[in-house]
Amino acid sequence: MREERSDMSEDDDGGGEEKDSWAPGLGVAGKSRGAPYPLPPPLCDQVLENVIENVLQFLTSRRDRNAVSLVCRSWYRAEAQTRRELFIGNCYAVSPRRAIDRFRCVRSLVLKGKPRFADFGLVPIGWGAHFSPWASAMATGYPWLEKICLKRMSVTDDDLSRLALSFPFFKGLTIICCDGFSTAGLAVFAEKCRHLRLLDLIEDYFEEEEYEVVDWISKFPQTTTSLETLGFDCLPSAVNFEALEALIARSPALRQLRVNHHVTVDQLRRLMVRAPQLTHLGTGSFRSPEEGEGMEHEAHLVSAFAASRSLVSLSGFREVESQFLPAIYPVCSNITFLNFSFAEITAEDLKPVIRHCHNLQNFWVLDTVGDEGLQAVAATCKDLRELRVFPLDATEDSEGFVSDVGLTAISEGCRKLRSILYFCQRMTNKAVLTMSKNCQELVVFRLCIMARHLPDHHTGEPMDEGFGAIVMNCKNLTRLAVSGLLTDKAFGYIGKYGKSIRTLSVAFAGNSDMGLRYVLEGCPKLQKLEIRDSPFGDPALLSGIHHYYNMRFLWMSSCKLSRRGCEDVAQRLPRLVVEVIRDRPEADDEAVEKLYMYRSLVGRRNDAPPFVKIL
Amino acid sequence: MEAAGESLRDTELRLGLPGTDAPEKPASTVTRGGKRALPEDDEEGYAKSNKSSSSSEEEQGEGDLCGHEPPAAKAQVVGWPPIRSYRKNSLHARKVEGEAAGLYVKVSMDGAPYLRKIDLKGYKGYKELREALDDMFKCFSLGEFPRKEGCSGSEYAITYEDKDGDLMLVGDVPWEMFISSCRRLRIMNGSEARGLGSRH
C-alpha cells in the first residue's frame, strides 16, 4: 500500500545489493575480481542447488538474499538464479552488464541515481545518473522484465519508448524525482505498453512549453485496460479530461488514481463515480472551477465519497477550498494515509476532519495547522505511525506555525510513532527528550529547525541533549536528521548510542573534526552520510577509512576538506569512487567544495561531466 | 546580577530572529555548572535558565561557537531549508498564480520600440490607469492622452483586447468587469481609433 511509497521516499534500504566479498577471503569464485561465471558443479551439488532454488523462491528480502549468497558457491548460484527483484541503490556502484551477468532472472528492477542532496539543488545539472545505458542493457538482458522503479535518475523520452517496445510483459513503471522526460515520452509509453498495470509519476520534474504538451492520456489502448495504478499528480500540464474519464471507465481493475491540480472538484466527482472501487485517491485541486459554484458541487461530492467504501488513502488537496473538506467525512474513519501537505488549511479546518480519522497511520500536513492542529491529531490518531509536517514558507526567517508544543503533543498522543519529519522555527531540548521517551519505537527521526544554528529557544542551549536523548532512548532508530545549534557533543552521543543508524543527515553543525570522527568510529551500521556546511576537515575524513567500503555513499559539501585529503582517501581505497564537484570553474583547486564518494565494483564512471573530477 | 544582565541585554542591538531568546552567555560547550552527560539532567538546567529568558528580544544564539564566523544576516542559502524544489514550486506557483491571475497585461503603444507590462490590480480605476500609462509612455507620446472617455481631441486612444480577442475601447464597462476581461492593452493612434470611439 502506502508502505511502498514511504519506503522509497525514506531511502530506507540497507546492505549491498551487489555487495559480496567486501570481506576478503570469502572465496566466492572471484566475483569481486570480475572473473567469468564459475564452472558447473558436480551432479550431487546440482541436485542440492535445485533444492535450494526451490526454497529460495520464497525469500524476498534482499538483505536475506545477500546473506544467503555468501554461504558458499552453490548457494550463491542458486540465489542468483532465483532473485526476482534487483535493487541497485547507486546506479554507479555496478554496471548493467555485471548485474545482468549475475542475476539472470530478474523481473523487477529498482534503480537509484543522484545523491539525495540533489533534491535541494546541491548537485549541478548534468551530473549524471542516466537511465539510458540501463535501458539498453536490459532490453537484451531481461526480456521478461515486468517492473521498473527509478529514483533520481535522468530518464529520456527515448528511454520510455525503449521500455515500451523492448519488454512485452511490462507491467509497472514508477518514476520518482526524475527528470529529462516529457508528455511525448509518456504518450509513446502509454500507447505501446499493452499490458500496463501501473504508471506512477511521483515528484518528477517536467520542463515543457505549453505548445509541446502531448495528449498522452488518449494514447492508452482503447480496449479494456489492466490499469491498477495511475498517478500523475506532479504533472504540471492539464490532461485531456474526457479521455481520462473514458480511460477510467474502461479500467475495471483501477485501485489507485492520483490526478493533478488541473482536475477540479466536479471533474473529480465524475471520475470517482466511474471508479467507486478505488483504494487510493489523489484529489487534484479540490476546489471548484469557478467562483460561487460551490454549493451544488458539495452535495454531489459527499455522495461520491460516501460511495467509495474502499478508500484508505487520500492525497492531493492542492488548492483546497475548505468548504469541500466535509465531503471526505464518510471515508475518514477508514483512511490510513492522509496527505494534506499541499493544503493550506488552519487548525479550524483540520479539527473537524481529523476527529474522524481514528485509523490514521500516516499523516502529512502543512505547518499552517499550527501546534493546535497537531494537538488535535494527537487527540484522535492513536495509531499514528508516520507524521510529516512541512513548512508553507520554506525560508529561514519565515513565521513558524509549529513548535516544541506541537511536537510534545504528538509524542504524548501518538505513542506508536515510528517516523517523523518535522519542520519548525523553534524547538526545545525538552520537547525532543519527551518524544524520545514517549515514542520509543521511532525508526526515523528528522527534525529540521529551519533557522541555522538555532539553540533551544527556552534555555539558549545547543540542541545536543535533545538529539542525544533520541539516540539513547530509541533503540530502533535507523535514520536521523539533525539541525539547530549542535556541538561535537551531539555527535558524541550519536557515536555512542546510535548503533543502528544507517542514514544520517547533518547540516550547519558541530565544532571540529571530532564531531565527524565520533560518528565514523561509533556507528557500525552507517550506510549513508550526508553533511553540509559543517567544520569537518581531512583528519575527520580519514578517520572513516575503515568503514567507507561498508557504506553506500558519503556526501560532504561546504565543509573543510582539501584536495589532498580526498586524494589520500582515493589512494587508500581503490574501490571507492571519489568525486569532487565544482560549482564554479574558477574555484580554488585546493579546497573541496563538494565531495561525493561511493564504493563501486566498476571503478570510475565514464560519463562524468567537466565539473566533476574523479580522483 | 541577573537583573542587571537583563537590563543590559535589553539595550543591546543584535542580529537575530524574532522571538528567539538571548542565552545568558554564549551557549557554549563548556557546560554550565558541571557535567551534563545525561540528558535527564537537562531538566534542572532548563528550569534554571527559564527565569532569565522572560525578556523576548531579537537575539540569536551567539553565532556559533564553533569557530567559524556567525552566520550573516539571513541571506538565503542554497538548498536550505531542505525542501524539494517540487514542493516549493507547487506552493509558490499557487501563490503567484493567485496573486496575478490574468492581471499582468502587456501594454503596447503604436510606434514605441518595446512593450511594457502592468498589473491591473494595482489600480483602483480608469483614472489611475490612464495616469499610469501616461507616465509610462510619455517619452514616446507626441500628444496628450485622452482624459475622458472617447477619443475626441486626442492623438491616442487606449484600447484593449478582451477574453474573446476583440479590440475594445477602454472605459465603457465598470472597472471590475474590465480588469477581469482585459488580456492586453494597446495604445492606438488617434486616427485608427476613430472607428472605436463611442459617439455619445
XYZ file of C-alpha atoms in Angstrom, chain A residues 9-574:
566
model
C 10.995 8.251 -0.094
C 12.638 7.199 3.128
C 15.607 5.945 1.207
C 15.403 3.076 3.559
C 17.246 0.077 2.398
C 20.360 -1.431 3.571
C 23.097 -3.744 2.784
C 24.645 -4.046 -0.582
C 22.543 -5.012 -3.422
C 25.570 -6.189 -5.238
C 27.626 -6.393 -2.128
C 29.522 -9.568 -1.868
C 33.041 -10.376 -0.877
C 33.803 -6.998 0.540
C 35.127 -9.040 3.374
C 38.221 -10.590 1.940
C 38.869 -14.280 1.815
C 35.330 -15.447 1.377
C 36.337 -17.462 -1.583
C 33.319 -16.832 -3.684
C 34.512 -17.678 -7.139
C 36.366 -14.464 -7.879
C 33.239 -12.401 -8.284
C 34.915 -9.360 -6.923
C 37.668 -9.619 -9.457
C 35.258 -9.826 -12.292
C 36.138 -13.400 -13.159
C 33.833 -15.249 -15.538
C 30.866 -17.276 -14.345
C 32.100 -20.324 -12.411
C 32.232 -23.837 -13.879
C 29.162 -26.053 -13.476
C 29.205 -28.077 -10.245
C 29.251 -31.863 -9.937
C 25.923 -33.696 -10.118
C 25.187 -34.087 -6.430
C 25.791 -30.422 -5.940
C 23.442 -29.696 -8.775
C 20.656 -31.573 -7.076
C 21.266 -29.658 -3.902
C 21.251 -26.450 -5.859
C 17.890 -27.222 -7.344
C 16.539 -27.880 -3.909
C 17.932 -24.627 -2.625
C 16.490 -22.779 -5.569
C 13.068 -24.033 -4.738
C 13.414 -22.872 -1.197
C 14.886 -19.521 -2.099
C 11.927 -18.595 -4.225
C 10.199 -17.710 -1.032
C 12.912 -15.439 0.158
C 12.153 -11.900 -0.897
C 14.116 -9.620 1.398
C 17.250 -8.555 -0.362
C 19.257 -8.469 2.825
C 18.401 -12.063 3.497
C 19.300 -12.909 -0.037
C 22.618 -11.170 0.225
C 23.371 -13.215 3.294
C 22.382 -16.418 1.517
C 24.655 -15.650 -1.379
C 27.643 -15.550 0.920
C 27.262 -19.049 2.298
C 29.012 -20.948 -0.467
C 29.319 -21.057 -4.217
C 26.378 -23.309 -4.641
C 24.084 -21.095 -2.681
C 25.490 -18.094 -4.464
C 24.481 -19.550 -7.807
C 21.108 -20.671 -6.582
C 20.375 -17.282 -5.151
C 21.485 -15.546 -8.314
C 19.167 -17.700 -10.343
C 16.174 -17.025 -8.194
C 16.421 -13.351 -7.408
C 13.410 -11.672 -8.956
C 13.754 -8.190 -7.680
C 17.031 -6.405 -8.144
C 17.677 -3.374 -6.013
C 20.503 -1.062 -7.006
C 20.877 1.785 -4.561
C 23.554 3.556 -6.536
C 23.500 3.193 -10.284
C 27.232 3.832 -10.426
C 28.164 1.119 -7.967
C 27.757 -1.575 -10.564
C 27.438 -1.767 -14.326
C 24.311 -3.039 -16.070
C 26.420 -5.788 -17.613
C 27.622 -7.141 -14.295
C 24.158 -7.053 -12.830
C 22.712 -8.944 -15.758
C 25.521 -11.470 -15.747
C 24.968 -12.366 -12.166
C 21.202 -12.178 -11.837
C 19.716 -13.869 -14.834
C 16.050 -13.988 -13.983
C 15.193 -10.561 -12.735
C 11.634 -9.421 -13.243
C 11.716 -6.195 -11.329
C 14.356 -3.502 -11.028
C 14.763 -0.679 -8.568
C 17.414 1.832 -9.556
C 18.518 4.936 -7.748
C 20.824 7.607 -9.071
C 21.676 11.038 -7.769
C 22.585 11.686 -4.169
C 19.678 12.911 -2.095
C 21.046 16.425 -1.755
C 20.329 16.835 -5.449
C 16.727 17.387 -4.372
C 17.828 20.638 -2.767
C 19.790 21.978 -5.668
C 23.225 20.990 -4.441
C 24.106 18.821 -7.401
C 24.626 20.738 -10.642
C 22.519 19.842 -13.616
C 24.082 17.286 -15.872
C 25.844 15.402 -13.126
C 24.732 12.046 -14.392
C 22.557 9.105 -13.375
C 21.415 8.418 -16.895
C 18.953 5.666 -17.311
C 19.735 5.052 -20.982
C 22.637 2.621 -20.587
C 20.495 0.566 -18.230
C 17.533 0.669 -20.537
C 19.523 -0.626 -23.476
C 21.359 -3.279 -21.487
C 18.176 -4.618 -20.025
C 16.396 -4.660 -23.336
C 18.618 -7.576 -24.267
C 19.432 -8.894 -20.809
C 15.997 -9.046 -19.226
C 13.395 -9.563 -21.890
C 10.884 -10.737 -19.272
C 11.234 -7.597 -17.233
C 7.949 -6.532 -15.700
C 8.574 -3.670 -13.352
C 10.924 -0.765 -13.025
C 11.208 1.785 -10.295
C 13.545 4.732 -10.799
C 14.537 7.359 -8.335
C 16.616 10.462 -9.039
C 17.602 9.306 -12.479
C 17.700 11.179 -15.755
C 15.170 9.500 -17.975
C 14.624 10.497 -21.587
C 11.624 10.093 -23.835
C 13.680 7.635 -25.834
C 14.163 5.563 -22.726
C 10.420 5.414 -22.202
C 9.926 4.425 -25.762
C 12.530 1.716 -25.477
C 10.901 0.363 -22.356
C 7.577 0.090 -24.047
C 8.991 -1.586 -27.118
C 11.520 -3.927 -25.556
C 9.533 -5.574 -22.822
C 6.416 -7.366 -23.974
C 5.415 -8.299 -20.438
C 5.991 -4.938 -18.919
C 3.558 -4.191 -16.158
C 4.677 -1.374 -13.961
C 6.673 1.840 -14.073
C 7.296 4.071 -11.094
C 9.338 7.214 -11.600
C 10.306 9.243 -8.566
C 12.136 12.584 -8.518
C 13.418 12.111 -12.029
C 13.788 14.500 -14.895
C 14.512 14.542 -18.596
C 11.285 13.178 -19.981
C 8.070 14.738 -21.185
C 4.483 14.008 -22.110
C 5.750 12.939 -25.518
C 7.575 10.067 -23.906
C 4.548 9.227 -21.803
C 2.428 9.139 -24.935
C 4.640 6.566 -26.608
C 4.799 4.569 -23.430
C 1.042 4.569 -22.916
C 0.428 3.566 -26.460
C 2.941 0.758 -26.803
C 2.733 -0.833 -23.438
C -0.300 -3.006 -23.886
C -0.392 -4.779 -20.549
C 0.422 -1.898 -18.330
C -0.859 -2.154 -14.795
C 0.981 0.590 -13.050
C 2.180 4.036 -14.043
C 3.116 6.237 -11.144
C 4.832 9.590 -11.536
C 5.983 10.946 -8.216
C 7.500 14.393 -7.825
C 9.133 14.383 -11.236
C 10.357 17.450 -12.972
C 8.870 18.477 -16.300
C 10.177 21.209 -18.463
C 7.773 21.545 -21.316
C 6.376 24.585 -23.005
C 2.620 24.603 -23.330
C 2.718 24.044 -27.024
C 4.885 20.959 -26.554
C 2.449 19.137 -24.302
C 1.099 15.935 -25.801
C -2.255 14.357 -25.050
C -0.841 11.134 -23.680
C -3.947 10.037 -21.826
C -5.687 9.472 -25.133
C -2.958 7.096 -26.190
C -3.837 4.305 -23.821
C -5.348 1.276 -25.540
C -8.975 1.866 -26.397
C -9.985 -1.557 -25.151
C -10.429 -2.542 -21.539
C -7.108 -1.928 -19.804
C -5.397 -3.724 -16.951
C -4.535 -0.484 -15.226
C -4.449 -0.768 -11.475
C -2.500 2.345 -10.597
C -2.328 5.655 -12.408
C -0.629 8.572 -10.725
C 0.309 11.875 -12.321
C -0.161 14.423 -9.567
C 3.196 16.029 -10.324
C 2.383 16.718 -13.941
C 2.248 20.472 -14.482
C 0.122 20.321 -17.628
C -3.545 19.509 -17.799
C -4.608 16.196 -19.257
C -7.475 15.674 -21.638
C -10.265 15.191 -19.162
C -12.728 13.420 -21.424
C -10.054 10.948 -22.385
C -9.179 10.440 -18.739
C -12.762 9.810 -17.799
C -13.120 7.323 -20.618
C -9.905 5.624 -19.598
C -11.120 5.228 -16.034
C -14.387 3.858 -17.308
C -12.621 1.076 -19.194
C -10.184 0.232 -16.416
C -12.122 -2.012 -14.061
C -9.003 -3.025 -12.146
C -8.120 0.522 -11.186
C -7.426 0.895 -7.497
C -5.134 3.881 -7.253
C -5.678 7.170 -9.024
C -3.786 10.364 -8.371
C -4.665 13.292 -10.571
C -3.002 16.662 -10.817
C -4.142 20.086 -9.724
C -5.882 20.847 -13.009
C -8.664 18.466 -12.062
C -11.366 20.343 -10.241
C -13.830 19.069 -7.735
C -16.628 18.448 -10.190
C -14.322 16.600 -12.513
C -13.070 14.574 -9.595
C -16.589 13.594 -8.705
C -17.160 12.335 -12.210
C -14.049 10.197 -12.005
C -14.988 8.819 -8.611
C -18.364 7.816 -9.902
C -16.634 5.808 -12.597
C -14.326 4.149 -10.125
C -16.052 3.524 -6.805
C -13.643 0.681 -6.104
C -10.659 2.984 -5.626
C -8.474 2.431 -2.601
C -6.085 5.329 -3.155
C -7.181 8.714 -4.407
C -5.214 11.839 -5.217
C -7.844 14.534 -5.408
C -6.249 17.152 -7.591
C -7.071 20.712 -6.626
C -10.192 20.125 -4.555
C -11.688 23.399 -5.497
C -14.459 24.388 -7.814
C -13.624 25.673 -11.279
C -15.463 28.960 -10.929
C -16.240 31.162 -8.029
C -19.573 30.678 -6.373
C -20.310 27.295 -7.849
C -19.502 25.556 -4.639
C -22.883 24.623 -3.300
C -24.039 22.163 -5.892
C -20.663 20.517 -6.083
C -20.567 19.938 -2.380
C -23.635 17.757 -2.217
C -22.594 15.594 -5.125
C -19.112 15.286 -3.816
C -20.280 13.958 -0.486
C -22.224 11.204 -2.173
C -19.244 10.334 -4.346
C -17.126 9.862 -1.256
C -19.869 8.009 0.515
C -19.936 5.571 -2.371
C -16.197 4.986 -2.216
C -16.242 2.404 0.505
C -12.733 1.137 -0.159
C -10.739 4.318 0.147
C -7.825 4.029 2.509
C -5.537 6.707 1.164
C -6.221 10.342 0.285
C -3.873 12.941 -1.104
C -3.949 15.958 -3.399
C -5.956 18.872 -1.987
C -3.694 21.146 -3.919
C -5.774 24.292 -3.805
C -8.315 23.139 -1.326
C -11.354 25.212 -0.593
C -12.238 24.313 2.937
C -15.947 24.201 2.205
C -15.308 20.924 0.416
C -13.444 19.242 3.196
C -16.534 17.862 4.905
C -17.145 15.814 1.775
C -14.473 13.399 2.889
C -16.054 12.649 6.269
C -17.664 9.413 5.073
C -14.278 7.887 4.395
C -12.258 9.382 7.240
C -12.643 6.504 9.613
C -11.227 4.091 7.060
C -8.350 6.239 5.975
C -4.875 5.112 6.942
C -2.940 7.595 4.848
C -3.848 11.267 4.555
C -1.697 13.730 2.703
C -2.630 17.339 3.395
C 0.874 18.577 2.719
C -0.215 20.823 -0.110
C -3.334 22.055 1.595
C -3.104 25.447 3.241
C -5.558 24.779 5.991
C -5.786 26.045 9.521
C -6.369 24.198 12.746
C -10.038 25.135 12.479
C -10.238 23.492 9.077
C -8.412 20.428 10.249
C -10.117 19.655 13.512
C -13.494 18.561 12.206
C -11.769 16.314 9.692
C -9.145 14.727 11.855
C -11.613 13.971 14.580
C -12.982 11.204 12.380
C -9.646 9.701 11.441
C -9.208 7.112 14.116
C -7.334 4.701 11.958
C -4.875 7.132 10.520
C -1.349 5.774 10.348
C 0.409 8.155 8.019
C -0.292 11.852 8.076
C 1.423 14.536 6.036
C 0.439 18.117 6.662
C 1.478 21.742 6.227
C 2.525 23.690 9.291
C -0.358 26.087 8.730
C -2.411 23.897 11.042
C -0.139 25.006 13.848
C 0.505 23.457 17.216
C -3.229 23.479 17.769
C -3.832 21.327 14.733
C -1.186 18.902 15.873
C -2.816 18.708 19.272
C -5.999 17.676 17.550
C -4.098 14.991 15.682
C -2.594 13.746 18.895
C -6.021 13.549 20.472
C -7.504 11.304 17.824
C -4.867 9.445 15.899
C -3.691 6.957 18.422
C -2.463 4.613 15.761
C -0.274 7.143 14.003
C 2.972 5.672 12.698
C 4.278 8.406 10.478
C 3.966 12.173 10.665
C 5.397 14.733 8.283
C 4.958 18.440 8.933
C 6.100 20.588 6.032
C 6.577 24.359 6.094
C 4.363 26.563 3.997
C 7.137 29.078 3.701
C 10.455 27.323 3.479
C 12.679 30.213 4.331
C 14.748 30.708 7.401
C 13.014 33.746 8.719
C 9.500 32.703 7.949
C 6.943 32.751 10.652
C 6.824 29.343 12.221
C 3.439 27.905 12.927
C 4.548 24.783 14.748
C 6.992 24.417 17.579
C 8.056 22.317 20.511
C 4.479 22.484 21.721
C 3.179 20.561 18.741
C 5.980 18.034 18.965
C 5.292 17.388 22.604
C 1.597 16.970 21.966
C 2.246 14.444 19.250
C 4.636 12.497 21.416
C 2.062 12.295 24.147
C -0.804 11.252 21.934
C 0.841 9.077 19.346
C 2.922 6.576 21.205
C 3.283 4.211 18.293
C 5.026 6.789 16.169
C 7.786 5.309 14.037
C 8.689 8.048 11.662
C 8.656 11.787 11.939
C 9.718 14.656 9.712
C 9.170 17.997 11.381
C 9.983 21.455 10.105
C 9.781 24.253 12.625
C 11.231 27.568 13.656
C 11.584 26.911 17.335
C 12.347 23.855 19.365
C 13.471 22.842 22.793
C 15.586 20.010 24.080
C 12.803 19.187 26.463
C 10.316 18.508 23.723
C 12.744 16.307 21.850
C 13.605 14.492 25.035
C 9.920 13.959 25.755
C 9.448 12.477 22.338
C 12.387 10.171 22.830
C 10.789 8.821 25.960
C 7.226 8.575 24.726
C 7.889 7.236 21.268
C 10.409 4.533 21.778
C 9.528 2.796 18.569
C 10.929 5.606 16.484
C 12.838 4.377 13.470
C 13.119 7.680 11.639
C 13.640 10.998 13.386
C 14.138 14.010 11.175
C 13.891 17.367 12.805
C 14.547 20.468 10.783
C 14.839 23.659 12.762
C 14.840 25.978 9.818
C 16.943 28.805 11.153
C 20.539 27.729 11.094
C 22.394 27.285 14.362
C 19.292 27.970 16.377
C 19.582 26.928 20.003
C 16.891 25.687 22.346
C 14.529 28.608 22.431
C 13.870 28.325 26.139
C 17.309 27.670 27.504
C 19.528 29.015 24.795
C 21.473 25.787 24.990
C 22.553 23.785 21.974
C 20.235 21.006 20.884
C 22.790 18.380 21.847
C 20.832 16.930 24.702
C 17.641 16.521 22.763
C 19.227 14.595 19.949
C 21.313 12.708 22.456
C 18.138 11.539 24.105
C 16.745 10.383 20.811
C 19.676 8.133 20.025
C 19.801 6.881 23.539
C 16.171 6.022 24.039
C 15.075 4.991 20.595
C 16.865 1.726 20.134
C 15.366 1.037 16.736
C 16.466 4.297 15.205
C 17.935 3.798 11.748
C 17.551 7.227 10.233
C 18.386 10.556 11.820
C 18.482 14.138 10.563
C 19.748 16.799 12.920
C 19.515 20.571 12.979
C 19.700 23.575 15.221
C 22.725 24.612 17.175
C 24.812 21.497 17.699
C 28.247 20.959 19.119
C 30.553 17.985 18.866
C 28.804 16.678 21.928
C 25.739 15.792 19.918
C 27.890 13.701 17.637
C 29.477 12.116 20.638
C 26.041 10.898 21.638
C 25.297 9.680 18.147
C 28.531 7.765 18.007
C 27.998 6.291 21.407
C 24.363 5.304 21.174
C 23.412 5.293 17.526
C 24.384 1.713 16.893
C 21.584 1.022 14.463
C 21.803 4.221 12.491
C 22.083 3.717 8.759
C 21.310 7.152 7.424
C 22.493 10.392 8.937
C 21.917 13.922 7.633
C 23.896 16.783 9.087
C 23.765 20.481 8.299
C 25.396 23.501 9.925
C 26.506 21.508 12.935
C 29.499 20.573 15.005
C 32.619 22.399 16.165
C 35.536 20.335 14.978
C 36.763 17.197 13.320
C 35.844 15.283 16.431
C 32.208 15.528 15.539
C 32.605 13.534 12.370
C 35.062 11.189 13.958
C 32.648 10.233 16.675
C 30.164 9.193 14.066
C 32.517 7.355 11.753
C 34.118 5.499 14.601
C 30.973 4.855 16.576
C 28.243 3.890 14.120
C 28.944 0.483 12.640
C 25.778 0.318 10.603
C 26.215 3.666 8.939
C 25.461 3.445 5.217
C 24.543 6.890 4.051
C 26.068 10.016 5.413
C 25.292 13.423 4.020
C 26.843 16.522 5.519
C 26.772 20.154 4.550
C 28.263 23.340 5.930
C 29.946 21.772 8.928
C 33.541 22.312 10.011
C 34.871 18.820 9.317
C 38.223 18.516 7.602
C 40.674 15.998 6.249
C 41.608 14.326 9.527
C 37.938 13.593 10.121
C 37.563 12.259 6.611
C 40.484 9.955 7.057
C 39.129 8.587 10.284
C 36.474 6.733 8.334
C 38.774 4.792 6.037
C 37.981 1.572 7.826
C 34.313 1.962 7.144
C 33.781 3.504 3.711
C 33.572 0.202 1.874
C 30.587 -0.646 4.019
C 28.763 2.487 3.092
C 26.696 3.316 0.107
C 27.970 6.868 -0.036
C 29.352 9.870 1.748
C 28.429 13.398 0.757
C 30.194 16.394 2.168
C 29.684 19.917 0.902
C 30.916 23.248 2.202
C 32.994 21.557 4.853
C 36.717 21.952 5.373
C 38.047 19.332 3.049
C 41.049 19.782 0.866
C 42.089 18.129 -2.328
C 44.951 16.407 -0.609
C 42.756 14.756 1.961
C 40.383 13.453 -0.665
C 43.222 12.186 -2.785
C 44.569 10.401 0.223
C 41.313 8.551 0.634
C 41.114 7.774 -3.050
C 44.561 6.264 -2.963
C 43.994 4.159 0.089
C 40.644 2.846 -1.089
C 40.869 1.880 -4.748
